[in-house]
Coordinates of C-alpha atoms and ligand atoms in Angstrom, one line a residue:
M348 CA 10.6 -18.0 -10.8
E349 CA 7.6 -16.8 -12.9
D350 CA 5.7 -17.5 -9.7
L351 CA 7.6 -14.7 -7.9
M352 CA 6.3 -12.3 -10.5
Q353 CA 2.7 -13.4 -9.8
K354 CA 3.2 -13.1 -6.1
I355 CA 4.5 -9.5 -6.5
V356 CA 1.7 -8.5 -8.8
S357 CA -0.9 -9.9 -6.4
L358 CA 0.7 -8.5 -3.3
A359 CA 0.9 -5.1 -5.1
K360 CA -2.8 -5.1 -5.8
R361 CA -3.9 -6.7 -2.5
R362 CA -2.0 -4.2 -0.3
G363 CA -2.3 -1.1 -2.5
F364 CA 1.1 -0.7 -4.1
I365 CA 0.0 -0.9 -7.8
F366 CA -3.4 -1.5 -9.4
P367 CA -4.3 -2.3 -13.0
G368 CA -5.1 1.1 -14.7
S369 CA -8.7 2.1 -15.3
E370 CA -9.7 -1.2 -13.7
I371 CA -13.5 -0.6 -13.3
Y372 CA -13.7 -0.2 -17.1
G373 CA -12.0 -3.4 -17.8
G374 CA -8.5 -1.8 -17.7
L375 CA -6.3 -0.2 -20.3
A376 CA -3.8 -2.8 -21.5
N377 CA -0.5 -2.5 -19.7
S378 CA -1.3 0.6 -17.8
W379 CA -0.8 0.7 -14.0
D380 CA -1.8 3.0 -11.3
Y381 CA 0.3 3.5 -8.2
G382 CA -1.8 3.1 -5.0
P383 CA -1.2 4.6 -1.5
L384 CA 1.9 2.5 -0.8
G385 CA 3.2 2.5 -4.3
V386 CA 3.3 6.3 -4.5
E387 CA 5.2 6.4 -1.2
L388 CA 7.7 3.8 -2.5
K389 CA 8.1 5.5 -5.9
N390 CA 8.5 9.0 -4.2
N391 CA 11.1 7.6 -1.8
I392 CA 13.1 6.4 -4.8
K393 CA 12.8 9.7 -6.6
Q394 CA 13.6 11.8 -3.5
E395 CA 16.6 9.7 -2.5
W396 CA 18.0 9.9 -6.0
W397 CA 17.5 13.7 -6.1
K398 CA 19.1 14.0 -2.7
R399 CA 22.1 11.9 -3.7
F400 CA 22.7 13.2 -7.2
V401 CA 21.4 16.8 -7.1
H402 CA 21.4 18.1 -3.5
S403 CA 24.5 16.4 -2.3
R404 CA 26.6 17.4 -5.3
A405 CA 27.8 20.9 -6.1
D406 CA 28.4 20.0 -9.8
I407 CA 24.8 19.0 -10.7
V408 CA 21.6 21.1 -11.0
G409 CA 18.1 19.9 -11.6
I410 CA 15.4 21.0 -14.1
D411 CA 11.7 20.1 -14.6
A412 CA 11.0 20.8 -18.3
A413 CA 7.7 20.8 -20.2
L414 CA 6.7 17.4 -21.4
L415 CA 5.5 18.6 -24.8
M416 CA 8.3 20.2 -26.7
N417 CA 8.7 21.9 -30.0
P418 CA 8.7 19.0 -32.6
E419 CA 12.0 20.4 -34.0
V420 CA 13.7 19.0 -30.9
W421 CA 12.8 15.5 -32.0
G422 CA 13.9 16.2 -35.6
A423 CA 17.3 17.4 -34.4
S424 CA 17.8 14.6 -31.9
G425 CA 17.1 12.0 -34.6
H426 CA 14.0 10.5 -32.8
L427 CA 11.6 11.3 -35.6
K428 CA 13.8 9.4 -38.1
N429 CA 15.4 6.7 -36.0
F430 CA 13.5 6.0 -32.8
S431 CA 11.9 2.8 -34.0
D432 CA 11.8 -0.9 -33.4
P433 CA 11.5 -3.6 -36.1
L434 CA 7.9 -4.9 -36.3
V435 CA 6.8 -8.3 -37.6
E436 CA 3.3 -9.5 -38.1
C437 CA 1.9 -13.0 -37.8
K438 CA 0.4 -14.3 -41.0
K439 CA -2.2 -16.3 -39.1
C440 CA -3.4 -14.2 -36.2
H441 CA -2.2 -10.8 -37.4
N442 CA -0.7 -10.0 -34.0
R443 CA 2.4 -7.8 -34.1
F444 CA 5.7 -8.3 -32.3
R445 CA 9.1 -6.7 -31.9
A446 CA 11.4 -8.7 -34.1
D447 CA 14.5 -8.1 -31.9
A448 CA 12.7 -9.2 -28.8
L449 CA 11.7 -12.6 -29.9
D450 CA 12.9 -15.5 -27.9
E451 CA 15.5 -17.8 -29.5
S452 CA 13.2 -20.8 -29.0
Q453 CA 10.7 -19.2 -31.3
V454 CA 13.2 -19.3 -34.1
D455 CA 13.0 -22.8 -35.5
G456 CA 13.9 -22.6 -39.2
R457 CA 10.9 -20.3 -39.5
V458 CA 9.9 -17.9 -36.8
K459 CA 6.8 -19.0 -34.9
C460 CA 4.3 -16.7 -33.5
P461 CA 4.5 -16.4 -29.7
G462 CA 0.8 -15.4 -29.5
I463 CA -1.2 -17.3 -27.0
F464 CA -5.0 -17.7 -27.4
K465 CA -7.7 -19.4 -25.4
N466 CA -7.3 -22.6 -27.3
G467 CA -3.5 -22.7 -27.1
P468 CA -0.5 -21.1 -28.9
C469 CA -1.0 -19.6 -32.3
G470 CA 2.2 -21.1 -33.8
G471 CA 1.7 -19.4 -37.2
E472 CA 4.6 -18.0 -39.2
L473 CA 5.9 -14.5 -38.6
K474 CA 6.5 -12.6 -41.7
L475 CA 10.1 -11.6 -40.9
S476 CA 10.9 -10.6 -44.5
E477 CA 8.4 -7.8 -44.3
S478 CA 9.7 -6.5 -41.0
K479 CA 9.3 -2.8 -41.0
Q480 CA 10.5 0.0 -38.7
F481 CA 7.8 1.2 -36.3
N482 CA 8.3 4.7 -34.8
L483 CA 7.7 4.7 -31.0
M484 CA 6.9 8.3 -30.6
L485 CA 3.3 9.1 -29.4
K486 CA 1.6 11.9 -31.2
T487 CA -1.1 14.4 -30.3
F488 CA -2.3 17.8 -31.5
L489 CA -2.0 21.1 -29.8
G490 CA -4.8 23.5 -30.5
P491 CA -8.3 23.0 -31.9
T492 CA -7.3 21.8 -35.4
E493 CA -5.9 18.4 -36.0
D494 CA -3.6 19.2 -38.9
A495 CA 0.0 18.4 -39.5
S496 CA 1.2 21.8 -38.3
N497 CA -0.3 21.2 -34.9
I498 CA 1.4 17.8 -34.3
V499 CA 3.4 17.5 -31.1
Y500 CA 5.0 14.4 -29.5
F501 CA 5.0 13.1 -26.0
R502 CA 8.6 13.0 -25.0
P503 CA 10.1 9.5 -25.3
E504 CA 12.9 10.4 -22.8
T505 CA 13.6 13.2 -20.4
A506 CA 17.2 13.7 -21.8
Q507 CA 16.6 16.1 -24.7
A508 CA 15.3 18.8 -22.3
M509 CA 18.7 18.9 -20.7
F510 CA 20.4 19.6 -24.0
V511 CA 17.7 22.1 -25.0
N512 CA 18.2 24.0 -21.7
F513 CA 22.0 23.7 -21.8
K514 CA 22.5 27.3 -22.9
N515 CA 20.0 28.6 -20.2
I516 CA 22.0 26.8 -17.5
L517 CA 25.3 28.2 -18.8
D518 CA 23.9 31.7 -18.8
T519 CA 22.2 31.5 -15.4
N520 CA 24.5 29.2 -13.3
H521 CA 27.9 29.8 -15.1
P522 CA 29.0 26.2 -14.2
K523 CA 32.5 25.0 -14.8
L524 CA 33.2 21.6 -16.5
P525 CA 32.5 19.0 -15.5
F526 CA 28.9 19.6 -14.5
G527 CA 25.6 17.9 -14.9
I528 CA 21.9 18.6 -15.5
A529 CA 19.4 16.2 -13.9
Q530 CA 15.7 15.6 -14.5
Q531 CA 13.0 13.2 -13.4
G532 CA 9.7 12.7 -15.1
K533 CA 7.3 10.9 -17.4
A534 CA 8.2 9.5 -20.8
F535 CA 6.0 7.9 -23.4
R536 CA 6.8 5.2 -26.0
N537 CA 4.3 3.4 -28.2
E538 CA 5.9 0.1 -27.4
I539 CA 5.0 -2.8 -29.7
T540 CA 5.1 -5.4 -27.0
P541 CA 4.6 -3.9 -23.5
G542 CA 4.3 -6.3 -20.7
N543 CA 5.7 -8.0 -17.6
F544 CA 3.8 -5.7 -15.2
I545 CA 5.6 -2.3 -14.8
F546 CA 8.7 -3.5 -16.7
R547 CA 7.6 -2.3 -20.1
T548 CA 4.8 0.2 -20.3
R549 CA 3.9 2.9 -22.7
E550 CA 3.9 5.6 -20.0
F551 CA 6.7 5.4 -17.5
E552 CA 9.2 7.6 -15.5
Q553 CA 12.9 8.2 -15.9
M554 CA 15.6 9.8 -13.9
E555 CA 18.4 11.1 -16.1
I556 CA 21.6 13.1 -15.9
E557 CA 23.5 14.7 -18.7
Y558 CA 27.0 15.1 -17.3
F559 CA 29.1 17.5 -19.5
I560 CA 32.8 16.9 -19.6
P561 CA 35.9 17.9 -21.6
E562 CA 36.3 15.2 -24.3
A563 CA 39.7 14.1 -23.1
Q564 CA 38.3 13.0 -19.8
W565 CA 35.4 10.8 -21.0
E566 CA 36.9 7.5 -19.8
K567 CA 37.5 8.8 -16.3
Y568 CA 33.9 10.1 -16.0
F569 CA 32.4 7.0 -17.5
E570 CA 34.0 5.0 -14.8
H571 CA 32.9 7.5 -12.2
W572 CA 29.2 7.1 -13.3
L573 CA 29.5 3.3 -13.5
G574 CA 30.7 3.4 -9.9
Q575 CA 27.9 5.7 -8.8
M576 CA 25.2 3.5 -10.5
K577 CA 26.7 0.4 -8.7
Q578 CA 26.5 2.2 -5.3
W579 CA 23.0 3.3 -6.0
L580 CA 21.9 -0.3 -6.7
K581 CA 23.5 -1.5 -3.5
H582 CA 21.6 1.3 -1.6
L583 CA 18.4 0.2 -3.3
G584 CA 18.9 -3.3 -1.8
V585 CA 19.7 -5.0 -5.2
S586 CA 21.8 -8.1 -5.0
D587 CA 25.0 -8.0 -7.0
K588 CA 24.5 -11.6 -8.0
K589 CA 21.5 -10.7 -10.2
L590 CA 23.2 -7.7 -11.9
H591 CA 25.1 -7.8 -15.2
Y592 CA 27.1 -5.0 -16.7
V593 CA 26.9 -5.5 -20.4
D594 CA 29.3 -3.6 -22.6
I595 CA 27.5 -3.1 -25.9
P596 CA 29.9 -4.2 -28.7
D597 CA 30.9 -2.1 -31.7
G598 CA 28.3 -2.2 -34.4
E599 CA 25.4 -2.5 -31.9
R600 CA 26.0 0.8 -30.2
A601 CA 24.7 4.1 -31.5
H602 CA 27.2 5.4 -34.1
Y603 CA 28.1 8.4 -31.9
S604 CA 28.7 6.4 -28.7
K605 CA 32.2 5.2 -28.0
R606 CA 31.0 3.2 -25.0
T607 CA 27.6 2.1 -23.7
V608 CA 26.9 -0.2 -20.8
D609 CA 23.5 -1.7 -20.2
I610 CA 22.9 -2.6 -16.6
E611 CA 20.8 -5.7 -16.8
Y612 CA 19.0 -7.6 -14.0
E613 CA 17.8 -11.2 -13.8
Y614 CA 14.1 -10.7 -13.6
P615 CA 11.9 -13.7 -13.2
F616 CA 11.1 -13.4 -16.9
G617 CA 14.7 -13.2 -18.0
Q618 CA 17.8 -11.0 -18.0
K619 CA 16.9 -7.6 -19.3
E620 CA 17.8 -3.9 -19.1
L621 CA 17.3 -2.1 -15.8
Y622 CA 19.4 1.1 -16.4
G623 CA 21.8 2.4 -19.0
L624 CA 25.0 4.4 -19.2
A625 CA 26.2 5.9 -22.4
Y626 CA 29.0 8.2 -23.6
R627 CA 27.3 10.3 -26.3
G628 CA 30.2 12.5 -27.4
D629 CA 28.9 15.9 -28.5
F630 CA 26.2 14.4 -30.8
D631 CA 23.2 16.1 -29.1
L632 CA 24.6 19.6 -28.5
K633 CA 26.0 19.6 -32.0
N634 CA 22.7 18.7 -33.6
H635 CA 20.8 21.2 -31.5
M636 CA 23.3 23.9 -32.4
E637 CA 23.0 23.2 -36.1
A638 CA 19.2 22.9 -36.1
S639 CA 18.4 25.9 -33.8
G640 CA 21.1 28.1 -35.1
Q641 CA 22.0 29.0 -31.5
D642 CA 25.6 29.0 -30.2
M643 CA 25.7 26.1 -27.7
R644 CA 29.4 26.3 -27.0
Y645 CA 30.9 26.5 -23.6
T646 CA 33.7 29.0 -22.9
D647 CA 36.7 28.0 -20.9
T648 CA 37.2 31.1 -18.7
E649 CA 40.9 30.5 -18.3
T650 CA 41.8 29.9 -22.0
N651 CA 38.8 31.7 -23.6
E652 CA 38.5 28.6 -25.8
K653 CA 34.9 27.9 -27.0
F654 CA 33.9 24.3 -27.6
L655 CA 31.1 21.8 -27.3
P656 CA 31.5 19.7 -24.2
H657 CA 31.0 15.9 -24.5
V658 CA 28.5 14.1 -22.4
I659 CA 28.1 11.0 -20.2
E660 CA 24.5 10.0 -19.8
P661 CA 23.5 7.7 -16.9
T662 CA 19.8 6.8 -17.0
W663 CA 17.5 5.2 -14.5
G664 CA 14.0 3.9 -15.0
V665 CA 11.8 4.7 -12.0
D666 CA 9.3 1.9 -12.6
R667 CA 12.0 -0.7 -13.2
S668 CA 13.6 0.5 -9.9
V669 CA 10.3 0.0 -8.1
L670 CA 10.0 -3.5 -9.7
V671 CA 13.5 -4.7 -8.7
A672 CA 13.2 -3.2 -5.2
M673 CA 10.0 -5.2 -4.8
L674 CA 11.5 -8.4 -6.2
E675 CA 14.5 -8.1 -4.0
A676 CA 12.6 -7.2 -0.9
Y677 CA 10.1 -10.2 -1.1
H678 CA 10.8 -12.9 1.5
E679 CA 8.8 -15.8 2.6
E680 CA 9.8 -17.2 6.0
Q681 CA 8.6 -19.8 8.4
A682 CA 7.2 -17.7 11.2
P683 CA 8.3 -18.8 14.7
T684 CA 5.4 -19.8 16.9
A685 CA 4.5 -17.8 19.9
A686 CA 5.9 -20.6 22.0
A687 CA 9.3 -20.3 20.3
R688 CA 9.4 -16.6 21.1
K689 CA 9.4 -17.2 24.8
G690 CA 8.0 -14.4 26.9
E691 CA 6.7 -12.5 23.9
P692 CA 3.0 -11.8 23.5
K693 CA 1.2 -14.3 21.3
E694 CA 0.6 -13.0 17.8
E695 CA -3.0 -14.0 17.3
G696 CA -4.0 -15.1 13.8
E697 CA -0.4 -15.8 12.9
S698 CA 0.0 -18.1 9.9
A699 CA 2.9 -20.6 9.3
T700 CA 4.4 -18.6 6.5
R701 CA 5.2 -15.0 6.9
V702 CA 5.6 -12.8 3.9
V703 CA 8.0 -9.9 4.6
M704 CA 9.0 -7.1 2.3
K705 CA 12.5 -6.4 3.5
F706 CA 12.9 -3.0 1.9
P707 CA 15.9 -0.9 3.1
K708 CA 14.5 1.2 5.8
W709 CA 14.8 4.5 3.8
L710 CA 12.7 2.9 1.1
A711 CA 9.9 1.4 3.2
P712 CA 6.6 3.2 2.3
V713 CA 5.5 3.3 5.9
K714 CA 8.1 3.6 8.6
V715 CA 6.1 3.0 11.7
A716 CA 2.7 1.5 12.4
V717 CA 0.8 2.3 15.6
L718 CA -1.5 -0.5 16.8
P719 CA -3.6 -0.5 19.9
L720 CA -3.8 -4.1 21.1
S721 CA -7.6 -3.8 21.1
K722 CA -10.3 -1.3 20.2
K723 CA -10.9 -0.4 23.9
P724 CA -11.3 3.4 24.0
E725 CA -8.5 3.9 26.6
L726 CA -6.0 2.1 24.4
S727 CA -7.1 3.9 21.2
K728 CA -6.7 7.2 22.9
V729 CA -3.1 6.6 23.9
A730 CA -2.3 5.1 20.5
K731 CA -3.9 8.0 18.6
D732 CA -1.9 10.5 20.6
I733 CA 1.3 8.5 19.8
F734 CA 0.3 8.5 16.1
E735 CA -0.2 12.2 16.1
T736 CA 3.2 12.8 17.6
L737 CA 5.1 10.4 15.5
S738 CA 3.5 11.2 12.2
K739 CA 5.0 14.7 12.4
E740 CA 8.4 13.0 11.9
F741 CA 7.8 9.7 10.2
V742 CA 5.3 8.3 7.7
C743 CA 3.0 6.3 10.0
E744 CA 0.0 4.2 9.8
Y745 CA -2.7 3.8 12.5
D746 CA -4.6 0.5 12.5
E747 CA -7.1 -0.9 15.0
T748 CA -9.0 -3.3 12.8
Q749 CA -8.6 -7.1 13.0
S750 CA -6.6 -9.2 15.3
I751 CA -3.1 -8.0 16.3
G752 CA -1.5 -11.0 14.5
K753 CA -3.2 -10.1 11.2
R754 CA -2.1 -6.5 11.7
Y755 CA 1.5 -7.5 12.2
R756 CA 1.3 -9.6 9.0
R757 CA -0.1 -6.7 7.1
Q758 CA 2.8 -4.5 8.3
D759 CA 5.3 -7.3 7.3
E760 CA 3.8 -7.6 3.9
I761 CA 4.1 -3.8 3.2
G762 CA 7.6 -3.7 4.7
T763 CA 7.0 -1.5 7.7
P764 CA 10.3 -1.6 9.7
L765 CA 8.8 -0.8 13.1
V766 CA 5.5 -1.4 14.8
V767 CA 4.4 0.3 18.0
T768 CA 1.9 -1.7 20.1
V769 CA -0.1 -0.1 22.9
D770 CA -1.3 -2.6 25.4
F771 CA -3.0 -2.5 28.8
E772 CA 0.4 -2.3 30.6
S773 CA 1.1 0.9 28.6
L774 CA -1.6 2.6 30.6
E775 CA 0.3 1.7 33.8
D776 CA 4.0 1.9 32.9
K777 CA 3.7 4.5 30.1
K778 CA 5.7 2.2 27.9
V779 CA 4.9 0.5 24.5
T780 CA 6.2 -2.4 22.6
L781 CA 8.5 -1.7 19.6
R782 CA 8.5 -4.7 17.2
D783 CA 11.3 -5.1 14.6
R784 CA 10.2 -6.3 11.1
D785 CA 13.2 -8.4 10.4
T786 CA 14.0 -10.0 13.7
M787 CA 10.4 -9.9 15.1
K788 CA 12.0 -8.9 18.4
Q789 CA 9.8 -6.9 20.7
E790 CA 11.3 -4.3 23.1
R791 CA 9.6 -2.0 25.6
S792 CA 10.3 1.7 25.1
K793 CA 9.1 4.7 27.2
I794 CA 6.4 6.6 25.3
K795 CA 8.3 9.8 25.9
D796 CA 11.5 8.4 24.3
L797 CA 9.7 6.8 21.4
A798 CA 10.6 9.2 18.7
S799 CA 14.3 9.1 19.4
A800 CA 14.2 5.2 19.8
I801 CA 12.6 5.0 16.4
H802 CA 15.0 7.5 14.9
D803 CA 18.0 5.4 16.0
R804 CA 16.5 2.2 14.7
L805 CA 15.7 3.6 11.3
Q806 CA 19.2 4.8 10.9
S807 CA 20.8 1.5 11.8
Ligands
ATP166 P1 14.7 -1.5 -23.7 O1 15.9 -2.1 -24.4 O2 14.3 -2.3 -22.5 O3 13.6 -1.1 -24.6 P2 15.9 1.1 -23.9 O4 17.3 0.7 -24.2 O5 15.0 1.5 -25.0 O6 15.2 -0.1 -23.1 P3 16.5 3.6 -22.8 O7 16.1 4.3 -24.0 O8 18.0 3.5 -22.5 O9 15.9 2.1 -22.8 O10 15.7 4.2 -21.6 C1 16.3 4.5 -20.3 C2 15.7 3.7 -19.2 O11 14.3 4.0 -19.2 C3 15.8 2.2 -19.3 O12 17.0 1.7 -18.8 C4 14.6 1.7 -18.5 O13 14.9 1.7 -17.1 C5 13.6 2.8 -18.7 N1 12.6 2.4 -19.8 C6 12.8 2.5 -21.1 N2 11.6 2.0 -21.8 C7 10.7 1.7 -20.8 C8 9.4 1.2 -20.8 N3 8.8 1.0 -22.0 N4 8.8 1.0 -19.6 C9 9.4 1.2 -18.5 N5 10.7 1.7 -18.4 C10 11.3 1.9 -19.5

């Protein structure tokens, strides 16, 4: 299973989904850059989410708040005091780890260091007794002097901006309960043990909704959001078999939460969190009202009653969404030989194993590839004209390098649902071949009907 992770990391680099960050300078540990295909994939996820949860719903509005906020926000939210992980240090190699993320197998009477070095595992004893809380907030200074009064924090979540802007939304939109505020954007955490590719990084993106409700209806809306998150995962192409909805028991939940569900996924490196859903009561609004001195109460227009709404918070990690989408899409198949595909053109350069990223069509970074069979100018001309027309409607790629078989393989590996091939017959019959990623079936389509044929196939 670990092998699958290596395959994904290497495909991501080879094809231009995700590169190690600052690579020419030897990298920056656990930082990653999204390449040409990765940015398309990630944007598709963010746009589909926005369409589904903001544009298609009359009860949710979006915001895009400043990343650096007044430090008092983080005092009121409790992050400055409590947003920490327990840290333990190895006596021998002095590496540091998150005490609550250590594998059971490392606990063997004493806790062994999981550090690995060139000459093998460290195996030294971790000083659990001296475990201390390590705050995950990343700091910087605003302005030219680096003194305490200029400290600001990179936000560790997008959520607080929704609470801070709650009053603005009430005053400008006059929404009626229940209603939500949504946001997507970067968050930063000084994680003790980042790793597993884009699973845990210090800079990542979130998509979050604060859904405000009357207290009495929290159970109904909790179920509603659980259902919405399940449907989203299905849409993303994630198999139910690998998902676990873990109800966090009393005592492990935040004190203000009556119910929290961690949505966990069986990654190749273990079952871990993908998304989260929490009922947060009125904890955040109450704290911000107290700390800011501003009245954050909602007025019921029928009864004139003023109160603080409660909140359900569904939260999605963007990078973990990209990771599970890639893990689920990855397929290795025995490619049928040209002889087995009677009547179809031979795919030159085809190898026995075909790697295909079977992304849902809406998610595929490139929707259509346009390939002239050869570099002959008369074919290139027709193919370039087709590319120009289609790229007005779909994300397309034009490719005339290498053999046609290798080009098909590239498109399979990047998950392109449809490939248009222009061959010599096209010059005569004004038709091209449309190849389906999943079935590898090839059909002839008239050039003039191509856009609508592609449209139909992308919808199906
Ligand atoms: P974990 O237990 O894995 O540290 P968390 O419970 O701290 O996660 P939340 O605070 O609930 O995570 O954050 C919401 C979502 O943001 C997570 O479900 C996850 O998808 C994403 N996320 C959190 N931390 C990271 C990170 N360091 N790198 C990438 N994504 C992250």
